Short mmCIF file of C-alpha atoms in Angstrom, two decimals:
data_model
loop_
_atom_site.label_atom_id
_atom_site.label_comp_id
_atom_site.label_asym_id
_atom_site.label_seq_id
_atom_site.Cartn_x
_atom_site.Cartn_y
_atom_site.Cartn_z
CA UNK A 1 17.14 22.93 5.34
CA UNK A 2 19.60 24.91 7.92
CA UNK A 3 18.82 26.57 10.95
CA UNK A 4 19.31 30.51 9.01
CA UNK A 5 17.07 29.67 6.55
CA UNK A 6 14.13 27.84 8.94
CA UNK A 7 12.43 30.25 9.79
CA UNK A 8 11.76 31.81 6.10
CA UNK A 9 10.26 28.55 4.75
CA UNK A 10 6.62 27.98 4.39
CA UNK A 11 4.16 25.49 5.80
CA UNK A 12 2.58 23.86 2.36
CA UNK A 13 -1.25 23.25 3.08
CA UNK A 14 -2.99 21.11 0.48
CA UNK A 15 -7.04 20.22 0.71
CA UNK A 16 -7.83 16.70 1.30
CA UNK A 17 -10.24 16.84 -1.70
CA UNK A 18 -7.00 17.59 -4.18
CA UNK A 19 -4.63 14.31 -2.33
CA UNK A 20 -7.81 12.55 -2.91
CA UNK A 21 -8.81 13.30 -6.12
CA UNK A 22 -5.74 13.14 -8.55
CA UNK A 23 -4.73 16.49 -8.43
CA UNK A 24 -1.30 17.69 -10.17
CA UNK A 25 0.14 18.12 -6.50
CA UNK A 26 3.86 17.73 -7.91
CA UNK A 27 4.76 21.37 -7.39
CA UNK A 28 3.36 21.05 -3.84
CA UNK A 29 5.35 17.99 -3.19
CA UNK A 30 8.64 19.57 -4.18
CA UNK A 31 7.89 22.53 -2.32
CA UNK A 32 7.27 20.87 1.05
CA UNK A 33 10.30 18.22 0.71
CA UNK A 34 13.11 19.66 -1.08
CA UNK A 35 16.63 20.58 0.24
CA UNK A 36 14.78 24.27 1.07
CA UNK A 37 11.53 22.42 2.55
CA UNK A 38 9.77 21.46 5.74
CA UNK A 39 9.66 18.31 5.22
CA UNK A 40 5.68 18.49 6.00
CA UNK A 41 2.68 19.19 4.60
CA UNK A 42 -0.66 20.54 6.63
CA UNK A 43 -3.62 18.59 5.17
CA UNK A 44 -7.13 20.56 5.30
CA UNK A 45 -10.40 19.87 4.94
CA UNK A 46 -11.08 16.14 5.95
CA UNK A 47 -15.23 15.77 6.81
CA UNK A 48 -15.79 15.50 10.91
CA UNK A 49 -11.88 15.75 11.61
CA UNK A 50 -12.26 17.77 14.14
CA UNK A 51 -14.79 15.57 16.32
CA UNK A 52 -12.55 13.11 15.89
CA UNK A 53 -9.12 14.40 16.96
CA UNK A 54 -11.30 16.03 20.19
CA UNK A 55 -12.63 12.68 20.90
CA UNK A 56 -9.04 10.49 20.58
CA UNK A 57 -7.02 13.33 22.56
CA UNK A 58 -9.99 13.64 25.41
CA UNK A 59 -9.62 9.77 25.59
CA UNK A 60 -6.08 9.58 26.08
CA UNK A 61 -5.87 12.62 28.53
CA UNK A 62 -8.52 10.82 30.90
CA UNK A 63 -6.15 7.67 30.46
CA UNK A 64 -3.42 9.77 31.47
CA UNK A 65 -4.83 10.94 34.95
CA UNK A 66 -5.99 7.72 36.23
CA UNK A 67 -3.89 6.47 38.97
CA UNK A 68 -0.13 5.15 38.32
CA UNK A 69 -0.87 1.73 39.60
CA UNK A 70 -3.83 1.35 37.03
CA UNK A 71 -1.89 2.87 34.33
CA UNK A 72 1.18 0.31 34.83
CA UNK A 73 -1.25 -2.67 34.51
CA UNK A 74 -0.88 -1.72 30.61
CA UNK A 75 2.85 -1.49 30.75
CA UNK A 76 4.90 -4.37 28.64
CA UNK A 77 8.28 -4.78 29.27
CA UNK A 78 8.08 -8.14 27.35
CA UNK A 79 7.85 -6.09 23.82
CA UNK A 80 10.16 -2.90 25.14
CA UNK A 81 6.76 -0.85 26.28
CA UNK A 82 6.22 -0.64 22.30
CA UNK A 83 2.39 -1.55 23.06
CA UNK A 84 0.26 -0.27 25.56
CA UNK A 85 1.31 2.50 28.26
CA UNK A 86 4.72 3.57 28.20
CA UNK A 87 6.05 6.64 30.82
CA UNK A 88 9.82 7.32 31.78
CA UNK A 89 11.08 4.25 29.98
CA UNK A 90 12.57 6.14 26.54
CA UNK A 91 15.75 7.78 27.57
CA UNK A 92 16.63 10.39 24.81
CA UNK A 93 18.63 12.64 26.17
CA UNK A 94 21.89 11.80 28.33
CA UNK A 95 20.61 8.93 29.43
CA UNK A 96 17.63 11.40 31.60
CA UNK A 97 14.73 9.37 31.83
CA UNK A 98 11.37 11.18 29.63
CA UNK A 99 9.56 12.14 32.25
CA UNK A 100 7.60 15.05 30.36
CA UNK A 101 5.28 13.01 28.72
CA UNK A 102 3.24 9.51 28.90
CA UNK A 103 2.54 7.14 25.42
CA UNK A 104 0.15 4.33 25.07
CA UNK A 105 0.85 2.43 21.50
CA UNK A 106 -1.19 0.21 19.62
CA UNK A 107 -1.42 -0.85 16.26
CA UNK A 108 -4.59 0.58 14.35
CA UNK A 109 -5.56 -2.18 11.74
CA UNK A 110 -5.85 -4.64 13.61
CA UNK A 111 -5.46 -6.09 17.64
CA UNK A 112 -4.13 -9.32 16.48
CA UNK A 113 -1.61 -10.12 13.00
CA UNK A 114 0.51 -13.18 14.13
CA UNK A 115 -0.80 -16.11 16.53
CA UNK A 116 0.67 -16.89 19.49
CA UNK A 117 3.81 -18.68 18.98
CA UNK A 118 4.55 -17.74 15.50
CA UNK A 119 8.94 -17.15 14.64
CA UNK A 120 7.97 -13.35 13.80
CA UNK A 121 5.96 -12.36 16.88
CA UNK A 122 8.69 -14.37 19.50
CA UNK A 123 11.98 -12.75 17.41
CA UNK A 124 9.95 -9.17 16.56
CA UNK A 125 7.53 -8.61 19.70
CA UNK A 126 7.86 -4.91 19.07
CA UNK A 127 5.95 -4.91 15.78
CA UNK A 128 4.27 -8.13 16.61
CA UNK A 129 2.63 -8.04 19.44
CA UNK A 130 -1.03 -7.39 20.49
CA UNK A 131 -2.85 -5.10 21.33
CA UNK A 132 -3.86 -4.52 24.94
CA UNK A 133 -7.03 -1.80 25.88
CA UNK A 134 -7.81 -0.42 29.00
CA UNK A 135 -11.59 -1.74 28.44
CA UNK A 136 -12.94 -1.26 31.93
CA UNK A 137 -10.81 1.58 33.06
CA UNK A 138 -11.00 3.83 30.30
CA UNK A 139 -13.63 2.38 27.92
CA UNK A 140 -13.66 5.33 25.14
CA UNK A 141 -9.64 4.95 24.53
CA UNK A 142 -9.92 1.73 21.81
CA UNK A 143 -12.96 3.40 19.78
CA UNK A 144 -11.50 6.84 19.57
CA UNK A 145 -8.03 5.40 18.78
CA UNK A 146 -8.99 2.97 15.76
CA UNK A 147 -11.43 6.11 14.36
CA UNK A 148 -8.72 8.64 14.34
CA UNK A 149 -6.36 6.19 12.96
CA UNK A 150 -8.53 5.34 9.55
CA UNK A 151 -8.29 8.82 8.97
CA UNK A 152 -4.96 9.33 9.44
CA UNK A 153 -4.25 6.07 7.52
CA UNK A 154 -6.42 7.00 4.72
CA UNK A 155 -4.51 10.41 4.38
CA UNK A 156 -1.42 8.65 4.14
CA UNK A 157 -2.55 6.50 1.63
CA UNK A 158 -2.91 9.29 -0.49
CA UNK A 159 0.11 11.01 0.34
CA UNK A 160 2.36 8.09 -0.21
CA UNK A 161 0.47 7.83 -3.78
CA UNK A 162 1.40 11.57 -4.58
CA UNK A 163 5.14 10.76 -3.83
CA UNK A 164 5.57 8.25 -5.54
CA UNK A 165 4.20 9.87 -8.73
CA UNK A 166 6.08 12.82 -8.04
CA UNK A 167 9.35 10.64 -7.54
CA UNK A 168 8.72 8.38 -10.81
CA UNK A 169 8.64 11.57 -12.55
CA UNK A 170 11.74 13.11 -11.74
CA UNK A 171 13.70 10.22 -12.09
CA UNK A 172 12.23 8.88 -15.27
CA UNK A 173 15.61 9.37 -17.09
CA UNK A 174 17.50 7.34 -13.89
CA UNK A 175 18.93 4.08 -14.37
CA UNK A 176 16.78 2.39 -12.23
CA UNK A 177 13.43 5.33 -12.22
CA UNK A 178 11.80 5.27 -8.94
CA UNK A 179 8.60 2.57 -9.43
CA UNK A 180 4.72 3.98 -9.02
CA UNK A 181 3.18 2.50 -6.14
CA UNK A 182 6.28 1.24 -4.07
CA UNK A 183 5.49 3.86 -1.00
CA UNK A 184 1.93 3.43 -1.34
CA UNK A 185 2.08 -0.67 -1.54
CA UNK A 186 4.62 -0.89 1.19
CA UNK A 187 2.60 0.59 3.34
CA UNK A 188 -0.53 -0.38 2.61
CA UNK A 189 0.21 -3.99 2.86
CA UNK A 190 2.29 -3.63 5.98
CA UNK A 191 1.12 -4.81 9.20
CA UNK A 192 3.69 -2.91 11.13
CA UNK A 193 1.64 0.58 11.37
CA UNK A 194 1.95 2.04 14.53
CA UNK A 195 -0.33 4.52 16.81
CA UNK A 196 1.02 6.39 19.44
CA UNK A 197 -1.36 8.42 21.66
CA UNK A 198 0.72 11.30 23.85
CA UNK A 199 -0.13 12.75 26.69
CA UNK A 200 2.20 15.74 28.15
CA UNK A 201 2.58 16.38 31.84
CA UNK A 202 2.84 20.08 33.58
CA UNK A 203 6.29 21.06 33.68
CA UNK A 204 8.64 23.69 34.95
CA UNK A 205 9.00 26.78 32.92
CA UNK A 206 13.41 26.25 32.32
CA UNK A 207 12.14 22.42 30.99
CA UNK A 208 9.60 23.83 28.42
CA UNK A 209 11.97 26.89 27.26
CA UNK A 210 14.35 23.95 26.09
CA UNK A 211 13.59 23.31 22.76
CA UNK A 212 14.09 19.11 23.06
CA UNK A 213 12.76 19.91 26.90
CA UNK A 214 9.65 17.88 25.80
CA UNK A 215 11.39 15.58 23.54
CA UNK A 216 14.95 15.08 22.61
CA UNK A 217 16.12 15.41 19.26
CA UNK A 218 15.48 12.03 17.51
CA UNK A 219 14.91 10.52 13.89
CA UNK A 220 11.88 8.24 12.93
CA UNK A 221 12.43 4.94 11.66
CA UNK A 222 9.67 4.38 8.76
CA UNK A 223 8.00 5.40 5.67
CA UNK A 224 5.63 8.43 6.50
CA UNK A 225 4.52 9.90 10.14
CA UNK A 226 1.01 11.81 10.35
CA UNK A 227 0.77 13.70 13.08
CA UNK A 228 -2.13 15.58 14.68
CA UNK A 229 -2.46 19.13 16.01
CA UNK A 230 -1.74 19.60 19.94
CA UNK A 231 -5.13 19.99 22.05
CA UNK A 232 -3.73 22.72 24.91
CA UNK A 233 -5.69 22.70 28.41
CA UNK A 234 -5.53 24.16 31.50
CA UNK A 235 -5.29 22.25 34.63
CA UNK A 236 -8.92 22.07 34.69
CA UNK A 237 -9.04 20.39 31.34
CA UNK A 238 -10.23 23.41 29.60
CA UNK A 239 -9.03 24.51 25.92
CA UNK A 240 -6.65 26.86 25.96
CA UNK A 241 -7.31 29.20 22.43
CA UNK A 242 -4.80 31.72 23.14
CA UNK A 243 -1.80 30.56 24.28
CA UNK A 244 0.62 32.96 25.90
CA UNK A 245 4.55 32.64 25.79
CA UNK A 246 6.19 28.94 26.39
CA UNK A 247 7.28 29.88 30.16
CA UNK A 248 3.70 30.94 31.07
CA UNK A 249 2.09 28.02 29.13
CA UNK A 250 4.26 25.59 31.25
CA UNK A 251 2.63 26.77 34.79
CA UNK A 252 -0.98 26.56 33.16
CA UNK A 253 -0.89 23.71 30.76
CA UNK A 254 -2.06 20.18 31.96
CA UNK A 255 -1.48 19.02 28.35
CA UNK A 256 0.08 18.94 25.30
CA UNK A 257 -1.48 16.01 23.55
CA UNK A 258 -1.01 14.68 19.86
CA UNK A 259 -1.43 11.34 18.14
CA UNK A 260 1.07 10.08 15.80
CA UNK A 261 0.73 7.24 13.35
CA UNK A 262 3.50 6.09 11.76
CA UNK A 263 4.28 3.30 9.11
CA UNK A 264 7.24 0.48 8.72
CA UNK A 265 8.13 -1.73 6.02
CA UNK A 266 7.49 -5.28 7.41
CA UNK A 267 10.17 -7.46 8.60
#
């Protein structure tokens, strides 16, 4: 995919009841993540998504807003901020600090995977780690976090299934023919899933006009990222249905909130 030809390529939209069923989905596939592709598809259709995307982005907005000094009490340096509340530590872009938006991590499958102790969770504390909730302070965050997830998890389940199909097909005649099930059993068996809940802070207008002003440009390390749709507000928390041009957007949007989930191999 180049930057003439970006614009001209199509967003591939497939029904959750087709990943989930066993649907021939191998035209879709190549569509969405060949050389002339995305790299994405836009899954439709999953039963009471939308209640639960409100709910998890709500819950991470009010986290957002609390005061800094309660927000830093679920800061940890001691696995690189990779669980818990994380704002202005990544440095992306020329070393500038990312101010624009605030993260809190956690892993969705479970708080706890290695004791205390254990070789992997002293050498690897940014996989390994546990989990840490805001339980008093923001008491919604945990339950809307670990609903949202099993969807999102459950969707990639079934998308890692369709690639792999798709990939044992077209290399059927290789040497060494791409195996059914490795996507979908590395990442169902790994422990190393990770949630990241995003909250976006009001900007200037010149700093949301950049296009990496919210995020520099950066690769993923991992198998497969599922993303959710942005909830904008206004400053009063309101949804904003129409958005008007970026500049404007920037002096009336609070927020710009998604929740990623992404999945590792396991060290």
């Amino acid at each position: 995919m180049t930057e003439s030809n970006l614009g001209s390529a199509e967003v591939v939209t497939i029904s959750f009841h087709d990943i989930s069923s066993g649907a021939d989905l191998d035209r879709q596939i190549e569509q969405a993540f060949s050389f002339s592709g995305l790299g994405l598809v836009l899954i439709e259709g999953y039963p009471e998504f939308a209640e639960k995307r409100e709910a998890v982005l709500r819950e991470i907005r009010k986290f957002a807003l609390l005061p800094e000094e309660v927000r830093e009490r679920y800061a940890r340096p001691e696995c690189s901020y990779s669980f818990g509340w994380s704002h202005g530590k990544e440095k992306m872009k020329s070393g500038v600090p990312d101010l624009a938006k605030g993260s809190f991590y956690a892993r969705p499958h479970g708080d706890v995977v290695e004791p205390d102790g254990s070789p992997r969770k002293q050498q690897f504390p940014e996989t390994y780690a546990d989990n840490i909730w805001p339980s008093e302070e923001s008491p919604g965050l945990e339950h809307a976090f670990k609903e949202m997830s099993r969807v999102q998890m459950e969707i990639g389940h079934h998308m890692c299934r369709l690639f792999d199909r798709y990939l044992n097909k077209i290399t059927a005649t290789a040497s060494q023919p791409h195996q059914l099930d490795t996507f979908y059993n590395m990442v169902k068996d790994s422990v190393a899933y990770k949630g990241r809940m995003l909250h976006y802070y009001p900007v200037e207008p010149e700093v949301n006009s950049a296009i990496d002003g919210l995020c520099g440009w950066h690769l993923d390390h991992g198998c497969i990222t599922s993303l959710l749709s942005p909830l904008y507000l206004d400053l009063a928390g309101n949804t904003l249905l129409n958005l008007p041009t970026a500049g404007c957007t920037s002096r009336l949007r609070e927020t710009v909130q998604s929740t990623r989930w992404t999945s590792q191999q396991t060290v």
